[in-house]
PDB file of C-alpha atoms in Angstrom:
ATOM      1  CA  ASP A  22    -123.851 160.589 -78.906  1.00 57.00           C
ATOM      2  CA  ALA A  23    -124.129 163.096 -76.087  1.00 63.00           C
ATOM      3  CA  LYS A  24    -127.231 165.273 -76.204  1.00 84.00           C
ATOM      4  CA  THR A  25    -127.479 168.930 -75.333  1.00 91.00           C
ATOM      5  CA  THR A  26    -130.276 170.948 -73.728  1.00 93.00           C
ATOM      6  CA  GLN A  27    -130.737 174.668 -74.316  1.00 95.00           C
ATOM      7  CA  PRO A  28    -133.490 177.155 -73.466  1.00 96.00           C
ATOM      8  CA  PRO A  29    -135.630 177.799 -76.532  1.00 95.00           C
ATOM      9  CA  SER A  30    -135.319 181.572 -76.415  1.00 96.00           C
ATOM     10  CA  MET A  31    -133.558 184.440 -74.668  1.00 97.00           C
ATOM     11  CA  ASP A  32    -133.206 188.139 -75.109  1.00 95.00           C
ATOM     12  CA  CYS A  33    -130.786 190.816 -74.040  1.00 95.00           C
ATOM     13  CA  ALA A  34    -130.260 194.535 -74.523  1.00 97.00           C
ATOM     14  CA  GLU A  35    -127.835 195.803 -77.109  1.00 97.00           C
ATOM     15  CA  GLY A  36    -124.421 196.463 -75.593  1.00 96.00           C
ATOM     16  CA  ARG A  37    -124.962 194.092 -72.687  1.00 96.00           C
ATOM     17  CA  ALA A  38    -123.489 190.642 -72.289  1.00 97.00           C
ATOM     18  CA  ALA A  39    -125.525 187.712 -73.544  1.00 97.00           C
ATOM     19  CA  ASN A  40    -125.036 184.504 -71.551  1.00 97.00           C
ATOM     20  CA  LEU A  41    -126.365 181.388 -73.273  1.00 97.00           C
ATOM     21  CA  PRO A  42    -126.436 178.200 -71.171  1.00 97.00           C
ATOM     22  CA  CYS A  43    -126.176 174.607 -72.326  1.00 96.00           C
ATOM     23  CA  ASN A  44    -126.442 171.296 -70.500  1.00 95.00           C
ATOM     24  CA  HIS A  45    -124.527 168.263 -71.789  1.00 91.00           C
ATOM     25  CA  SER A  46    -124.558 165.915 -68.827  1.00 89.00           C
ATOM     26  CA  THR A  47    -123.714 162.763 -70.841  1.00 87.00           C
ATOM     27  CA  ILE A  48    -120.626 164.169 -72.533  1.00 88.00           C
ATOM     28  CA  SER A  49    -117.654 161.817 -72.777  1.00 85.00           C
ATOM     29  CA  GLY A  50    -114.130 162.711 -71.804  1.00 83.00           C
ATOM     30  CA  ASN A  51    -112.860 163.131 -75.355  1.00 82.00           C
ATOM     31  CA  GLU A  52    -115.856 165.033 -76.748  1.00 86.00           C
ATOM     32  CA  TYR A  53    -115.638 168.736 -77.439  1.00 88.00           C
ATOM     33  CA  VAL A  54    -118.338 171.331 -76.919  1.00 92.00           C
ATOM     34  CA  TYR A  55    -118.901 173.440 -80.024  1.00 93.00           C
ATOM     35  CA  TRP A  56    -121.056 176.493 -80.521  1.00 95.00           C
ATOM     36  CA  TYR A  57    -122.486 177.548 -83.863  1.00 95.00           C
ATOM     37  CA  ARG A  58    -125.037 180.170 -84.763  1.00 96.00           C
ATOM     38  CA  GLN A  59    -127.445 180.512 -87.645  1.00 94.00           C
ATOM     39  CA  ILE A  60    -128.575 183.936 -88.806  1.00 92.00           C
ATOM     40  CA  HIS A  61    -131.890 183.823 -90.663  1.00 86.00           C
ATOM     41  CA  SER A  62    -131.614 180.711 -92.820  1.00 79.00           C
ATOM     42  CA  GLN A  63    -127.944 180.997 -93.669  1.00 90.00           C
ATOM     43  CA  GLY A  64    -125.532 178.147 -93.114  1.00 93.00           C
ATOM     44  CA  PRO A  65    -124.404 177.639 -89.511  1.00 93.00           C
ATOM     45  CA  GLN A  66    -121.416 179.761 -88.532  1.00 94.00           C
ATOM     46  CA  TYR A  67    -118.750 178.446 -86.185  1.00 94.00           C
ATOM     47  CA  ILE A  68    -118.251 180.519 -83.023  1.00 96.00           C
ATOM     48  CA  ILE A  69    -116.017 178.725 -80.538  1.00 95.00           C
ATOM     49  CA  HIS A  70    -115.220 175.333 -79.059  1.00 92.00           C
ATOM     50  CA  GLY A  71    -113.589 173.828 -75.980  1.00 92.00           C
ATOM     51  CA  LEU A  72    -112.754 170.598 -74.197  1.00 90.00           C
ATOM     52  CA  LYS A  73    -112.436 171.472 -70.519  1.00 89.00           C
ATOM     53  CA  ASN A  74    -110.694 174.820 -70.248  1.00 87.00           C
ATOM     54  CA  ASN A  75    -112.391 178.162 -70.723  1.00 94.00           C
ATOM     55  CA  GLU A  76    -111.820 179.614 -74.171  1.00 96.00           C
ATOM     56  CA  THR A  77    -111.987 183.094 -75.670  1.00 96.00           C
ATOM     57  CA  ASN A  78    -111.747 184.362 -79.215  1.00 96.00           C
ATOM     58  CA  GLU A  79    -112.709 187.523 -81.061  1.00 95.00           C
ATOM     59  CA  MET A  80    -116.367 186.535 -81.137  1.00 94.00           C
ATOM     60  CA  ALA A  81    -117.129 185.075 -77.723  1.00 97.00           C
ATOM     61  CA  SER A  82    -116.040 183.331 -74.555  1.00 97.00           C
ATOM     62  CA  LEU A  83    -116.856 179.778 -73.544  1.00 98.00           C
ATOM     63  CA  ILE A  84    -117.063 178.765 -69.910  1.00 97.00           C
ATOM     64  CA  ILE A  85    -117.156 175.005 -69.221  1.00 96.00           C
ATOM     65  CA  THR A  86    -117.900 173.733 -65.721  1.00 95.00           C
ATOM     66  CA  GLU A  87    -115.295 171.595 -64.017  1.00 93.00           C
ATOM     67  CA  ASP A  88    -117.441 168.451 -64.330  1.00 93.00           C
ATOM     68  CA  ARG A  89    -118.025 169.328 -68.032  1.00 93.00           C
ATOM     69  CA  LYS A  90    -121.743 168.752 -67.697  1.00 93.00           C
ATOM     70  CA  SER A  91    -122.658 172.271 -68.730  1.00 94.00           C
ATOM     71  CA  SER A  92    -121.266 175.318 -70.444  1.00 96.00           C
ATOM     72  CA  THR A  93    -122.089 178.964 -71.110  1.00 97.00           C
ATOM     73  CA  LEU A  94    -121.452 180.966 -74.242  1.00 98.00           C
ATOM     74  CA  ILE A  95    -120.829 184.628 -73.531  1.00 98.00           C
ATOM     75  CA  LEU A  96    -121.198 187.380 -76.105  1.00 97.00           C
ATOM     76  CA  PRO A  97    -119.593 190.225 -74.165  1.00 96.00           C
ATOM     77  CA  HIS A  98    -121.242 193.173 -75.937  1.00 95.00           C
ATOM     78  CA  ALA A  99    -124.225 191.962 -77.919  1.00 96.00           C
ATOM     79  CA  THR A 100    -125.231 193.857 -81.051  1.00 96.00           C
ATOM     80  CA  LEU A 101    -128.335 193.648 -83.196  1.00 96.00           C
ATOM     81  CA  ARG A 102    -126.318 191.562 -85.659  1.00 95.00           C
ATOM     82  CA  ASP A 103    -125.976 188.866 -82.977  1.00 97.00           C
ATOM     83  CA  THR A 104    -129.696 188.080 -83.222  1.00 97.00           C
ATOM     84  CA  ALA A 105    -129.658 184.439 -84.323  1.00 96.00           C
ATOM     85  CA  VAL A 106    -130.278 180.851 -83.283  1.00 95.00           C
ATOM     86  CA  TYR A 107    -127.365 179.530 -81.231  1.00 97.00           C
ATOM     87  CA  TYR A 108    -126.580 175.827 -81.202  1.00 95.00           C
ATOM     88  CA  CYS A 109    -124.573 174.044 -78.531  1.00 94.00           C
ATOM     89  CA  ILE A 110    -123.211 170.806 -79.965  1.00 91.00           C
ATOM     90  CA  VAL A 111    -121.130 167.931 -78.701  1.00 88.00           C
ATOM     91  CA  ARG A 112    -118.812 166.958 -81.495  1.00 84.00           C
ATOM     92  CA  VAL A 113    -117.925 163.341 -82.172  1.00 73.00           C
ATOM     93  CA  LEU A 114    -114.810 162.914 -84.252  1.00 69.00           C
ATOM     94  CA  GLY A 115    -113.385 159.612 -85.295  1.00 66.00           C
ATOM     95  CA  SER A 116    -112.846 157.034 -87.970  1.00 58.00           C
ATOM     96  CA  SER A 117    -116.585 156.944 -88.629  1.00 62.00           C
ATOM     97  CA  GLY A 118    -116.704 160.571 -89.566  1.00 64.00           C
ATOM     98  CA  ASP A 119    -117.318 164.035 -88.183  1.00 71.00           C
ATOM     99  CA  LYS A 120    -120.870 164.179 -86.903  1.00 75.00           C
ATOM    100  CA  LEU A 121    -122.609 167.165 -85.442  1.00 80.00           C
ATOM    101  CA  THR A 122    -125.896 166.526 -83.647  1.00 79.00           C
ATOM    102  CA  PHE A 123    -127.977 169.687 -83.658  1.00 82.00           C
ATOM    103  CA  GLY A 124    -130.788 170.319 -81.204  1.00 81.00           C
ATOM    104  CA  THR A 125    -133.296 173.113 -81.679  1.00 83.00           C
ATOM    105  CA  GLY A 126    -130.947 175.731 -80.220  1.00 93.00           C
ATOM    106  CA  THR A 127    -131.606 179.005 -78.405  1.00 96.00           C
ATOM    107  CA  ARG A 128    -133.163 181.856 -80.327  1.00 96.00           C
ATOM    108  CA  LEU A 129    -131.416 185.006 -79.089  1.00 97.00           C
ATOM    109  CA  ALA A 130    -133.105 188.334 -79.684  1.00 97.00           C
ATOM    110  CA  VAL A 131    -130.976 191.423 -79.104  1.00 97.00           C
ATOM    111  CA  ARG A 132    -133.202 194.438 -78.514  1.00 96.00           C
ATOM    112  CA  PRO A 133    -132.174 198.056 -79.167  1.00 94.00           C
TER     113      PRO A 133
ATOM    114  CA  ASN B  19    -110.764 180.459-101.570  1.00 60.00           C
ATOM    115  CA  ALA B  20    -114.532 180.035-101.990  1.00 73.00           C
ATOM    116  CA  GLY B  21    -115.073 177.605 -99.088  1.00 92.00           C
ATOM    117  CA  VAL B  22    -118.137 175.372 -99.487  1.00 96.00           C
ATOM    118  CA  THR B  23    -120.244 176.102-102.575  1.00 96.00           C
ATOM    119  CA  GLN B  24    -123.737 174.704-103.021  1.00 97.00           C
ATOM    120  CA  THR B  25    -125.807 174.805-106.184  1.00 97.00           C
ATOM    121  CA  PRO B  26    -128.558 175.514-106.933  1.00 97.00           C
ATOM    122  CA  LYS B  27    -129.683 177.958-104.235  1.00 96.00           C
ATOM    123  CA  PHE B  28    -133.368 177.337-104.928  1.00 96.00           C
ATOM    124  CA  GLN B  29    -135.219 174.524-106.691  1.00 96.00           C
ATOM    125  CA  VAL B  30    -138.826 173.489-107.176  1.00 97.00           C
ATOM    126  CA  LEU B  31    -139.571 169.917-108.185  1.00 96.00           C
ATOM    127  CA  LYS B  32    -142.646 167.845-108.868  1.00 97.00           C
ATOM    128  CA  THR B  33    -143.238 164.644-106.960  1.00 97.00           C
ATOM    129  CA  GLY B  34    -141.367 161.772-108.584  1.00 97.00           C
ATOM    130  CA  GLN B  35    -138.738 163.912-110.302  1.00 97.00           C
ATOM    131  CA  SER B  36    -135.075 163.332-109.676  1.00 95.00           C
ATOM    132  CA  MET B  37    -132.311 165.833-109.167  1.00 95.00           C
ATOM    133  CA  THR B  38    -128.802 166.268-107.828  1.00 97.00           C
ATOM    134  CA  LEU B  39    -127.759 168.892-105.307  1.00 98.00           C
ATOM    135  CA  GLN B  40    -124.166 169.897-105.856  1.00 98.00           C
ATOM    136  CA  CYS B  41    -121.567 170.596-103.172  1.00 98.00           C
ATOM    137  CA  ALA B  42    -117.958 171.549-103.782  1.00 97.00           C
ATOM    138  CA  GLN B  43    -115.184 172.630-101.439  1.00 97.00           C
ATOM    139  CA  ASP B  44    -111.760 174.020-102.285  1.00 95.00           C
ATOM    140  CA  MET B  45    -110.091 173.499 -98.904  1.00 94.00           C
ATOM    141  CA  ASN B  46    -108.909 169.924 -99.523  1.00 94.00           C
ATOM    142  CA  HIS B  47    -111.040 168.716 -96.615  1.00 93.00           C
ATOM    143  CA  GLU B  48    -111.436 164.994 -96.090  1.00 92.00           C
ATOM    144  CA  TYR B  49    -114.778 165.052 -94.262  1.00 92.00           C
ATOM    145  CA  MET B  50    -117.931 166.153 -96.051  1.00 94.00           C
ATOM    146  CA  SER B  51    -121.528 165.927 -94.900  1.00 94.00           C
ATOM    147  CA  TRP B  52    -125.091 166.648 -95.969  1.00 96.00           C
ATOM    148  CA  TYR B  53    -127.715 167.908 -93.527  1.00 95.00           C
ATOM    149  CA  ARG B  54    -131.344 168.866 -93.930  1.00 96.00           C
ATOM    150  CA  GLN B  55    -133.172 171.466 -91.884  1.00 94.00           C
ATOM    151  CA  ASP B  56    -136.938 171.538 -91.577  1.00 93.00           C
ATOM    152  CA  PRO B  57    -138.792 174.641 -90.309  1.00 86.00           C
ATOM    153  CA  GLY B  58    -138.100 175.367 -86.639  1.00 82.00           C
ATOM    154  CA  MET B  59    -135.750 172.434 -86.327  1.00 84.00           C
ATOM    155  CA  GLY B  60    -132.047 171.876 -86.023  1.00 86.00           C
ATOM    156  CA  LEU B  61    -129.987 170.258 -88.764  1.00 90.00           C
ATOM    157  CA  ARG B  62    -130.146 166.478 -89.224  1.00 92.00           C
ATOM    158  CA  LEU B  63    -127.363 164.446 -90.808  1.00 92.00           C
ATOM    159  CA  ILE B  64    -128.302 162.661 -94.054  1.00 95.00           C
ATOM    160  CA  HIS B  65    -125.046 161.176 -95.353  1.00 95.00           C
ATOM    161  CA  TYR B  66    -121.380 161.785 -94.777  1.00 93.00           C
ATOM    162  CA  SER B  67    -118.005 160.900 -96.241  1.00 93.00           C
ATOM    163  CA  VAL B  68    -114.614 160.507 -94.585  1.00 90.00           C
ATOM    164  CA  GLY B  69    -112.745 160.667 -97.893  1.00 91.00           C
ATOM    165  CA  ALA B  70    -112.922 159.999-101.609  1.00 93.00           C
ATOM    166  CA  GLY B  71    -114.622 156.678-102.303  1.00 94.00           C
ATOM    167  CA  ILE B  72    -116.046 156.329 -98.791  1.00 93.00           C
ATOM    168  CA  THR B  73    -119.585 157.265 -97.780  1.00 94.00           C
ATOM    169  CA  ASP B  74    -121.933 156.275 -94.989  1.00 92.00           C
ATOM    170  CA  GLN B  75    -125.442 156.950 -93.741  1.00 93.00           C
ATOM    171  CA  GLY B  76    -126.394 159.502 -91.169  1.00 91.00           C
ATOM    172  CA  GLU B  77    -129.576 159.929 -89.164  1.00 90.00           C
ATOM    173  CA  VAL B  78    -132.060 160.388 -92.040  1.00 95.00           C
ATOM    174  CA  PRO B  79    -130.643 158.700 -95.195  1.00 96.00           C
ATOM    175  CA  ASN B  80    -133.811 157.279 -96.766  1.00 95.00           C
ATOM    176  CA  GLY B  81    -134.601 158.687-100.197  1.00 96.00           C
ATOM    177  CA  TYR B  82    -131.104 160.058-100.778  1.00 97.00           C
ATOM    178  CA  ASN B  83    -127.966 158.735-102.438  1.00 97.00           C
ATOM    179  CA  VAL B  84    -124.429 160.112-102.355  1.00 97.00           C
ATOM    180  CA  SER B  85    -121.083 159.411-103.937  1.00 96.00           C
ATOM    181  CA  ARG B  86    -117.592 160.821-103.423  1.00 97.00           C
ATOM    182  CA  SER B  87    -115.428 160.310-106.491  1.00 96.00           C
ATOM    183  CA  THR B  88    -113.164 163.272-105.716  1.00 96.00           C
ATOM    184  CA  THR B  89    -112.062 165.071-102.555  1.00 96.00           C
ATOM    185  CA  GLU B  90    -113.683 168.296-103.754  1.00 96.00           C
ATOM    186  CA  ASP B  91    -117.214 167.167-104.658  1.00 97.00           C
ATOM    187  CA  PHE B  92    -119.989 165.478-102.703  1.00 98.00           C
ATOM    188  CA  PRO B  93    -123.284 165.477-104.644  1.00 98.00           C
ATOM    189  CA  LEU B  94    -126.604 164.500-103.058  1.00 98.00           C
ATOM    190  CA  ARG B  95    -129.133 162.740-105.270  1.00 98.00           C
ATOM    191  CA  LEU B  96    -132.882 162.520-104.863  1.00 96.00           C
ATOM    192  CA  LEU B  97    -134.001 159.617-107.036  1.00 91.00           C
ATOM    193  CA  SER B  98    -137.766 160.157-106.746  1.00 96.00           C
ATOM    194  CA  ALA B  99    -138.651 163.368-104.935  1.00 96.00           C
ATOM    195  CA  ALA B 100    -141.411 163.320-102.324  1.00 96.00           C
ATOM    196  CA  PRO B 101    -143.139 166.274-100.592  1.00 96.00           C
ATOM    197  CA  SER B 102    -141.572 165.131 -97.292  1.00 95.00           C
ATOM    198  CA  GLN B 103    -138.193 166.052 -98.748  1.00 97.00           C
ATOM    199  CA  THR B 104    -139.120 169.719 -98.916  1.00 97.00           C
ATOM    200  CA  SER B 105    -136.419 171.284 -96.782  1.00 97.00           C
ATOM    201  CA  VAL B 106    -133.263 173.371 -96.720  1.00 97.00           C
ATOM    202  CA  TYR B 107    -130.165 171.318 -97.443  1.00 98.00           C
ATOM    203  CA  PHE B 108    -126.719 172.194 -96.119  1.00 97.00           C
ATOM    204  CA  CYS B 109    -123.389 170.757 -97.090  1.00 97.00           C
ATOM    205  CA  ALA B 110    -120.405 170.943 -94.734  1.00 95.00           C
ATOM    206  CA  SER B 111    -116.736 170.030 -94.817  1.00 94.00           C
ATOM    207  CA  SER B 112    -113.951 169.738 -92.294  1.00 91.00           C
ATOM    208  CA  ASP B 113    -110.483 168.337 -91.839  1.00 87.00           C
ATOM    209  CA  GLY B 114    -108.993 166.820 -88.736  1.00 80.00           C
ATOM    210  CA  ASP B 115    -110.234 168.608 -85.656  1.00 77.00           C
ATOM    211  CA  GLN B 116    -110.938 171.898 -87.413  1.00 83.00           C
ATOM    212  CA  PRO B 117    -114.522 173.250 -87.239  1.00 88.00           C
ATOM    213  CA  GLN B 118    -116.958 172.281 -89.952  1.00 89.00           C
ATOM    214  CA  HIS B 119    -117.538 174.860 -92.668  1.00 93.00           C
ATOM    215  CA  PHE B 120    -121.075 175.097 -94.037  1.00 95.00           C
ATOM    216  CA  GLY B 121    -122.391 176.196 -97.395  1.00 96.00           C
ATOM    217  CA  ASP B 122    -125.236 178.691 -97.815  1.00 94.00           C
ATOM    218  CA  GLY B 123    -127.823 175.989 -98.412  1.00 96.00           C
ATOM    219  CA  THR B 124    -130.206 174.830-101.132  1.00 97.00           C
ATOM    220  CA  ARG B 125    -133.880 175.546-100.590  1.00 97.00           C
ATOM    221  CA  LEU B 126    -135.866 172.712-102.132  1.00 97.00           C
ATOM    222  CA  SER B 127    -139.631 172.600-102.565  1.00 96.00           C
ATOM    223  CA  ILE B 128    -141.409 169.511-103.840  1.00 96.00           C
ATOM    224  CA  LEU B 129    -144.969 169.875-105.048  1.00 95.00           C
TER     225      LEU B 129
END
């Protein structure tokens, strides 16, 4: 399974954009990049996913490089409620199940 | 639509005791999984199921058993609890290529 590498921590000011990077240099052509976040010790919350095109939804934007070896999650206007651990995951789907391999994520602190 | 429901939310056990962590989903999802999360770590896959009657091992299956007799339920059993199994346990479900939905977790302490 493809592994991901994220910085252990980041911070940003409230109202500014938060840009969270992720490296996934061994990703295969049919593997998606997923982003989840975990607030306190709650269950992980799905944010966004993509294959090779940039994606945007009501929560965030996902920018994937053309070679698919890295991606960036963008929270356009971070709020205090966005303080959480953010996980970048390569998702493997197939007949042997739906497996998510979590790393240690990036702990984002949004400061007032 | 309750999503993924885990019970209990908290549990304290003594070493050697057995117990079952319950997980139920009402979304008719085929895939269900159990993860554990130790302090400061990401989630690790224990067991998973691709449908009723089918289960398989994940990354850290030792000390845990599962069964999947219905689509809705996927219980996780600890046959003889050990302190190393102190952790937060998350159940998840998904269907097709839709994102996995996670429960709120069970916080388990083994003395």
